[in-house]
GROMACS .gro file of C-alpha atoms in nm:
model
  277
    1LEU     CA    1   0.231  -1.736   2.076
    2GLN     CA    2   0.311  -1.679   1.729
    3VAL     CA    3   0.036  -1.427   1.683
    4TRP     CA    4   0.159  -1.218   1.959
    5ARG     CA    5   0.502  -1.237   1.867
    6SER     CA    6   0.421  -1.110   1.488
    7CYS     CA    7   0.211  -0.842   1.629
    8LEU     CA    8   0.511  -0.720   1.841
    9VAL     CA    9   0.716  -0.754   1.500
   10GLU     CA   10   0.437  -0.532   1.343
   11CYS     CA   11   0.443  -0.276   1.626
   12LEU     CA   12   0.787  -0.222   1.650
   13ALA     CA   13   0.823  -0.221   1.282
   14THR     CA   14   0.542   0.025   1.228
   15GLY     CA   15   0.715   0.264   1.513
   16ALA     CA   16   1.045   0.258   1.345
   17PHE     CA   17   0.866   0.357   1.010
   18VAL     CA   18   0.669   0.655   1.162
   19PHE     CA   19   0.981   0.755   1.325
   20ALA     CA   20   1.194   0.743   1.029
   21SER     CA   21   0.923   0.916   0.813
   22ILE     CA   22   0.891   1.205   1.079
   23LEU     CA   23   1.251   1.245   1.060
   24ILE     CA   24   1.272   1.260   0.690
   25ILE     CA   25   0.987   1.505   0.644
   26VAL     CA   26   1.117   1.735   0.894
   27SER     CA   27   1.488   1.708   0.810
   28CYS     CA   28   1.406   1.732   0.414
   29SER     CA   29   1.155   2.027   0.475
   30GLN     CA   30   1.438   2.228   0.685
   31GLN     CA   31   1.709   2.149   0.410
   32SER     CA   32   1.532   2.249   0.092
   33ALA     CA   33   1.276   2.444  -0.063
   34SER     CA   34   1.157   2.187  -0.279
   35PRO     CA   35   1.173   1.850  -0.053
   36MET     CA   36   0.932   1.630  -0.210
   37THR     CA   37   1.197   1.441  -0.444
   38ALA     CA   38   1.391   1.369  -0.131
   39ILE     CA   39   1.115   1.273   0.081
   40SER     CA   40   0.983   1.035  -0.194
   41VAL     CA   41   1.308   0.852  -0.257
   42LEU     CA   42   1.396   0.805   0.135
   43HIS     CA   43   1.029   0.657   0.189
   44PHE     CA   44   1.121   0.410  -0.094
   45LEU     CA   45   1.400   0.325   0.072
   46VAL     CA   46   1.293   0.292   0.442
   47ILE     CA   47   0.957   0.110   0.328
   48SER     CA   48   1.178  -0.119   0.098
   49PHE     CA   49   1.424  -0.213   0.394
   50LEU     CA   50   1.127  -0.246   0.660
   51ILE     CA   51   0.925  -0.483   0.464
   52LEU     CA   52   1.231  -0.713   0.344
   53SER     CA   53   1.346  -0.736   0.708
   54VAL     CA   54   1.022  -0.802   0.887
   55ALA     CA   55   0.806  -1.001   0.604
   56PRO     CA   56   0.937  -1.338   0.723
   57SER     CA   57   0.813  -1.265   1.098
   58SER     CA   58   0.495  -1.068   1.039
   59GLY     CA   59   0.432  -1.022   0.664
   60GLY     CA   60   0.552  -0.678   0.695
   61HIS     CA   61   0.216  -0.511   0.668
   62LEU     CA   62   0.277  -0.184   0.856
   63ASN     CA   63  -0.061  -0.074   0.717
   64PRO     CA   64  -0.408  -0.168   0.867
   65CYS     CA   65  -0.509  -0.168   0.533
   66ILE     CA   66  -0.299  -0.402   0.403
   67THR     CA   67  -0.383  -0.618   0.672
   68PHE     CA   68  -0.765  -0.591   0.601
   69MET     CA   69  -0.656  -0.649   0.223
   70ALA     CA   70  -0.517  -0.965   0.362
   71MET     CA   71  -0.804  -1.086   0.531
   72VAL     CA   72  -1.048  -1.030   0.253
   73LEU     CA   73  -0.818  -1.247   0.022
   74GLY     CA   74  -0.814  -1.550   0.318
   75TYR     CA   75  -0.464  -1.468   0.433
   76VAL     CA   76  -0.542  -1.362   0.809
   77SER     CA   77  -0.830  -1.421   1.041
   78PRO     CA   78  -1.032  -1.133   1.142
   79SER     CA   79  -0.893  -1.170   1.497
   80ARG     CA   80  -0.573  -1.110   1.367
   81VAL     CA   81  -0.671  -0.812   1.163
   82VAL     CA   82  -0.801  -0.662   1.498
   83MET     CA   83  -0.474  -0.726   1.689
   84TYR     CA   84  -0.246  -0.627   1.399
   85THR     CA   85  -0.436  -0.299   1.365
   86GLY     CA   86  -0.405  -0.215   1.725
   87ALA     CA   87  -0.049  -0.323   1.720
   88GLN     CA   88   0.039  -0.098   1.429
   89CYS     CA   89  -0.107   0.218   1.591
   90ILE     CA   90   0.023   0.157   1.915
   91GLY     CA   91   0.376   0.138   1.712
   92SER     CA   92   0.245   0.488   1.536
   93ILE     CA   93   0.214   0.634   1.846
   94PHE     CA   94   0.550   0.493   2.027
   95GLY     CA   95   0.718   0.605   1.728
   96SER     CA   96   0.554   0.967   1.718
   97LEU     CA   97   0.629   1.005   2.084
   98CYS     CA   98   0.999   0.919   2.034
   99MET     CA   99   1.040   1.178   1.752
  100LYS     CA  100   0.852   1.431   1.960
  101LEU     CA  101   1.111   1.375   2.239
  102VAL     CA  102   1.399   1.415   1.992
  103LEU     CA  103   1.268   1.723   1.831
  104PRO     CA  104   1.248   2.081   1.965
  105HIS     CA  105   0.910   2.191   2.046
  106GLU     CA  106   0.879   2.471   1.803
  107VAL     CA  107   1.008   2.244   1.503
  108ALA     CA  108   0.758   1.977   1.592
  109HIS     CA  109   0.456   2.238   1.643
  110LYS     CA  110   0.576   2.395   1.279
  111PHE     CA  111   0.589   2.073   1.091
  112ALA     CA  112   0.280   1.902   1.300
  113LEU     CA  113   0.515   1.637   1.346
  114GLY     CA  114   0.506   1.533   1.039
  115GLY     CA  115   0.132   1.418   1.053
  116CYS     CA  116  -0.150   1.411   0.802
  117THR     CA  117  -0.322   1.752   0.764
  118ILE     CA  118  -0.597   1.852   0.519
  119ARG     CA  119  -0.562   2.237   0.587
  120ASN     CA  120  -0.305   2.436   0.823
  121SER     CA  121  -0.372   2.655   1.104
  122ALA     CA  122  -0.365   2.951   0.845
  123GLY     CA  123  -0.667   2.777   0.650
  124ALA     CA  124  -0.486   2.693   0.339
  125GLY     CA  125  -0.532   2.320   0.186
  126PHE     CA  126  -0.803   2.113   0.050
  127PRO     CA  127  -1.178   2.080   0.099
  128VAL     CA  128  -1.269   1.786   0.280
  129GLY     CA  129  -1.423   1.649  -0.031
  130SER     CA  130  -1.150   1.712  -0.262
  131ALA     CA  131  -0.940   1.554  -0.006
  132PHE     CA  132  -1.148   1.261   0.040
  133VAL     CA  133  -1.134   1.178  -0.335
  134ALA     CA  134  -0.771   1.207  -0.357
  135GLU     CA  135  -0.716   0.984  -0.057
  136THR     CA  136  -0.950   0.739  -0.189
  137PHE     CA  137  -0.770   0.711  -0.548
  138PHE     CA  138  -0.419   0.741  -0.410
  139THR     CA  139  -0.470   0.445  -0.183
  140PHE     CA  140  -0.660   0.245  -0.450
  141PHE     CA  141  -0.373   0.273  -0.663
  142LEU     CA  142  -0.146   0.142  -0.393
  143MET     CA  143  -0.373  -0.113  -0.274
  144PHE     CA  144  -0.409  -0.271  -0.630
  145ILE     CA  145  -0.060  -0.298  -0.648
  146VAL     CA  146  -0.053  -0.473  -0.311
  147ALA     CA  147  -0.315  -0.708  -0.388
  148THR     CA  148  -0.217  -0.796  -0.743
  149LEU     CA  149   0.150  -0.823  -0.697
  150ALA     CA  150   0.208  -0.972  -0.353
  151LEU     CA  151  -0.095  -1.125  -0.233
  152ASP     CA  152  -0.216  -1.285  -0.551
  153PRO     CA  153  -0.158  -1.654  -0.546
  154PHE     CA  154  -0.033  -1.677  -0.906
  155ARG     CA  155   0.168  -1.344  -0.915
  156ALA     CA  156   0.324  -1.361  -0.597
  157PRO     CA  157   0.577  -1.644  -0.675
  158VAL     CA  158   0.686  -1.462  -0.986
  159PHE     CA  159   0.800  -1.142  -0.812
  160GLY     CA  160   0.912  -1.316  -0.497
  161ALA     CA  161   1.007  -1.178  -0.150
  162ILE     CA  162   1.209  -0.881  -0.305
  163LEU     CA  163   1.057  -0.748  -0.586
  164ALA     CA  164   0.698  -0.734  -0.484
  165PRO     CA  165   0.803  -0.502  -0.172
  166THR     CA  166   1.051  -0.312  -0.380
  167PHE     CA  167   0.759  -0.242  -0.633
  168ILE     CA  168   0.510  -0.129  -0.331
  169ALA     CA  169   0.771   0.085  -0.160
  170ALA     CA  170   0.809   0.244  -0.505
  171ALA     CA  171   0.460   0.307  -0.541
  172VAL     CA  172   0.439   0.458  -0.198
  173GLY     CA  173   0.748   0.699  -0.315
  174VAL     CA  174   0.558   0.782  -0.640
  175LEU     CA  175   0.224   0.866  -0.446
  176VAL     CA  176   0.418   1.049  -0.217
  177PHE     CA  177   0.574   1.271  -0.472
  178VAL     CA  178   0.285   1.357  -0.678
  179SER     CA  179   0.082   1.452  -0.384
  180GLY     CA  180   0.273   1.620  -0.159
  181GLY     CA  181   0.275   1.956  -0.371
  182LEU     CA  182  -0.095   1.951  -0.446
  183ALA     CA  183  -0.194   2.236  -0.218
  184LEU     CA  184  -0.008   2.431   0.031
  185GLY     CA  185  -0.152   2.326   0.398
  186TYR     CA  186  -0.237   1.958   0.240
  187SER     CA  187   0.050   1.704   0.385
  188GLY     CA  188  -0.031   1.449   0.047
  189ALA     CA  189  -0.139   1.133   0.058
  190GLY     CA  190  -0.165   0.922   0.407
  191MET     CA  191  -0.269   0.578   0.270
  192ASN     CA  192  -0.208   0.455   0.598
  193PRO     CA  193  -0.450   0.514   0.880
  194ALA     CA  194  -0.181   0.398   1.158
  195ARG     CA  195   0.083   0.615   1.015
  196CYS     CA  196  -0.159   0.936   1.046
  197ILE     CA  197  -0.272   0.855   1.394
  198GLY     CA  198   0.040   0.860   1.583
  199PRO     CA  199   0.129   1.221   1.538
  200ALA     CA  200  -0.244   1.309   1.618
  201VAL     CA  201  -0.215   1.163   1.949
  202VAL     CA  202   0.110   1.258   2.049
  203MET     CA  203   0.053   1.626   1.946
  204GLY     CA  204  -0.286   1.621   2.098
  205SER     CA  205  -0.465   1.980   2.117
  206HIS     CA  206  -0.135   2.156   2.031
  207ASN     CA  207  -0.169   2.101   1.663
  208GLU     CA  208  -0.577   2.125   1.606
  209GLU     CA  209  -0.506   2.044   1.215
  210LEU     CA  210  -0.412   1.716   1.259
  211TRP     CA  211  -0.749   1.627   1.423
  212ARG     CA  212  -0.926   1.847   1.137
  213GLY     CA  213  -1.082   1.599   0.934
  214HIS     CA  214  -0.902   1.296   1.082
  215TRP     CA  215  -1.174   1.047   1.013
  216LEU     CA  216  -1.104   1.108   0.641
  217TRP     CA  217  -0.759   0.951   0.705
  218TRP     CA  218  -0.942   0.616   0.815
  219VAL     CA  219  -1.265   0.633   0.599
  220ALA     CA  220  -1.119   0.695   0.250
  221PRO     CA  221  -0.825   0.422   0.290
  222TYR     CA  222  -1.066   0.154   0.407
  223PHE     CA  223  -1.313   0.271   0.148
  224ALA     CA  224  -1.059   0.219  -0.132
  225THR     CA  225  -0.950  -0.099   0.014
  226VAL     CA  226  -1.297  -0.227  -0.044
  227LEU     CA  227  -1.297  -0.104  -0.372
  228VAL     CA  228  -0.990  -0.279  -0.458
  229ALA     CA  229  -1.126  -0.609  -0.316
  230VAL     CA  230  -1.441  -0.619  -0.513
  231VAL     CA  231  -1.257  -0.531  -0.866
  232TYR     CA  232  -1.010  -0.816  -0.734
  233CYS     CA  233  -1.246  -1.068  -0.689
  234LEU     CA  234  -1.451  -0.976  -0.998
  235VAL     CA  235  -1.171  -0.971  -1.247
  236PRO     CA  236  -0.880  -1.180  -1.122
  237PRO     CA  237  -0.538  -1.041  -1.237
  238HIS     CA  238  -0.470  -1.379  -1.422
  239HIS     CA  239  -0.570  -1.479  -1.772
  240VAL     CA  240  -0.498  -1.822  -1.816
  241ASP     CA  241  -0.860  -1.878  -1.938
  242ILE     CA  242  -0.816  -1.595  -2.190
  243TYR     CA  243  -0.524  -1.721  -2.357
  244ARG     CA  244  -0.674  -2.074  -2.385
  245GLY     CA  245  -0.986  -1.907  -2.544
  246ARG     CA  246  -0.760  -1.727  -2.791
  247LYS     CA  247  -0.600  -2.054  -2.904
  248ASP     CA  248  -0.930  -2.233  -2.954
  249PHE     CA  249  -1.042  -1.956  -3.156
  250ILE     CA  250  -0.740  -1.958  -3.372
  251SER     CA  251  -0.781  -2.326  -3.430
  252SER     CA  252  -1.154  -2.279  -3.520
  253LEU     CA  253  -1.067  -2.022  -3.763
  254LYS     CA  254  -0.818  -2.249  -3.937
  255LYS     CA  255  -1.090  -2.529  -3.932
  256ALA     CA  256  -1.346  -2.263  -4.091
  257PHE     CA  257  -1.124  -2.160  -4.395
  258GLY     CA  258  -0.970  -2.498  -4.462
  259SER     CA  259  -0.623  -2.450  -4.328
  260HIS     CA  260  -0.486  -2.818  -4.302
  261HIS     CA  261  -0.159  -2.927  -4.174
  262PRO     CA  262   0.043  -3.253  -4.211
  263GLN     CA  263  -0.076  -3.489  -3.948
  264VAL     CA  264   0.183  -3.517  -3.697
  265PRO     CA  265   0.251  -3.873  -3.527
  266SER     CA  266   0.108  -3.852  -3.169
  267GLU     CA  267   0.415  -3.960  -3.023
  268THR     CA  268   0.580  -3.634  -3.093
  269ARG     CA  269   0.281  -3.375  -3.098
  270ILE     CA  270   0.290  -3.113  -2.859
  271SER     CA  271  -0.010  -3.087  -2.655
  272SER     CA  272  -0.191  -2.715  -2.618
  273GLU     CA  273  -0.216  -2.741  -2.272
  274ASN     CA  274   0.174  -2.751  -2.233
  275LEU     CA  275   0.179  -2.421  -2.424
  276THR     CA  276  -0.077  -2.240  -2.221
  277PRO     CA  277   0.104  -2.007  -1.993
   0.00000   0.00000   0.00000
């Protein structure tokens, strides 16, 4: 029952995120000729608020790739990954449907319901190969921050339940900003398969650009997540052993060059283990 409740929270939170994201994109694009700054800042605020709100209930993933990374690091089971991913996709479709009912048909069609596109109907945009590389590296950057700040057992207590979601949301905002203006017709980094599938399903065949290369918005993020998992497992982001080795190296140098210090009584001597970070 607890897992089903968490899935419901993920579904509703992802739906709220997608609804707000589409609203931000359409509203800012209609009000400004250079909307990327406003879009990135507003995405940062929305994601921060949502993660902070639902993290105690479900973990605040809102992204199938984050759920997959949590499974790789041993926090959730494979069955929960399947349930969360389904709930996030259903929430995205629900949020997109609600936004389509709010927007006039012409506006929804003009902006492709704020969905993920490689090229627009006029053919302007990115080649599939370039878009795949860009999506892989953008998602790698985001997932590396998620793994090392929010999911790492040594670093998570340091950043806490407020700073970690804030930094993750800030990373999303930065990546949205830098990727949104790369090419006309390219929507920018998706980094979230659930975010991309909602508008595509709701618009259906009315916007073919949403389905053109849609596989990329799934394959590239998961590929990047696997790369982050490999890097994380091979090179953990904590260096206690390195600091210990440094102290041992310095002490060996002192002994080699005959640097002797007055003997300190054992009851007042500070253990080197206590000085290790």
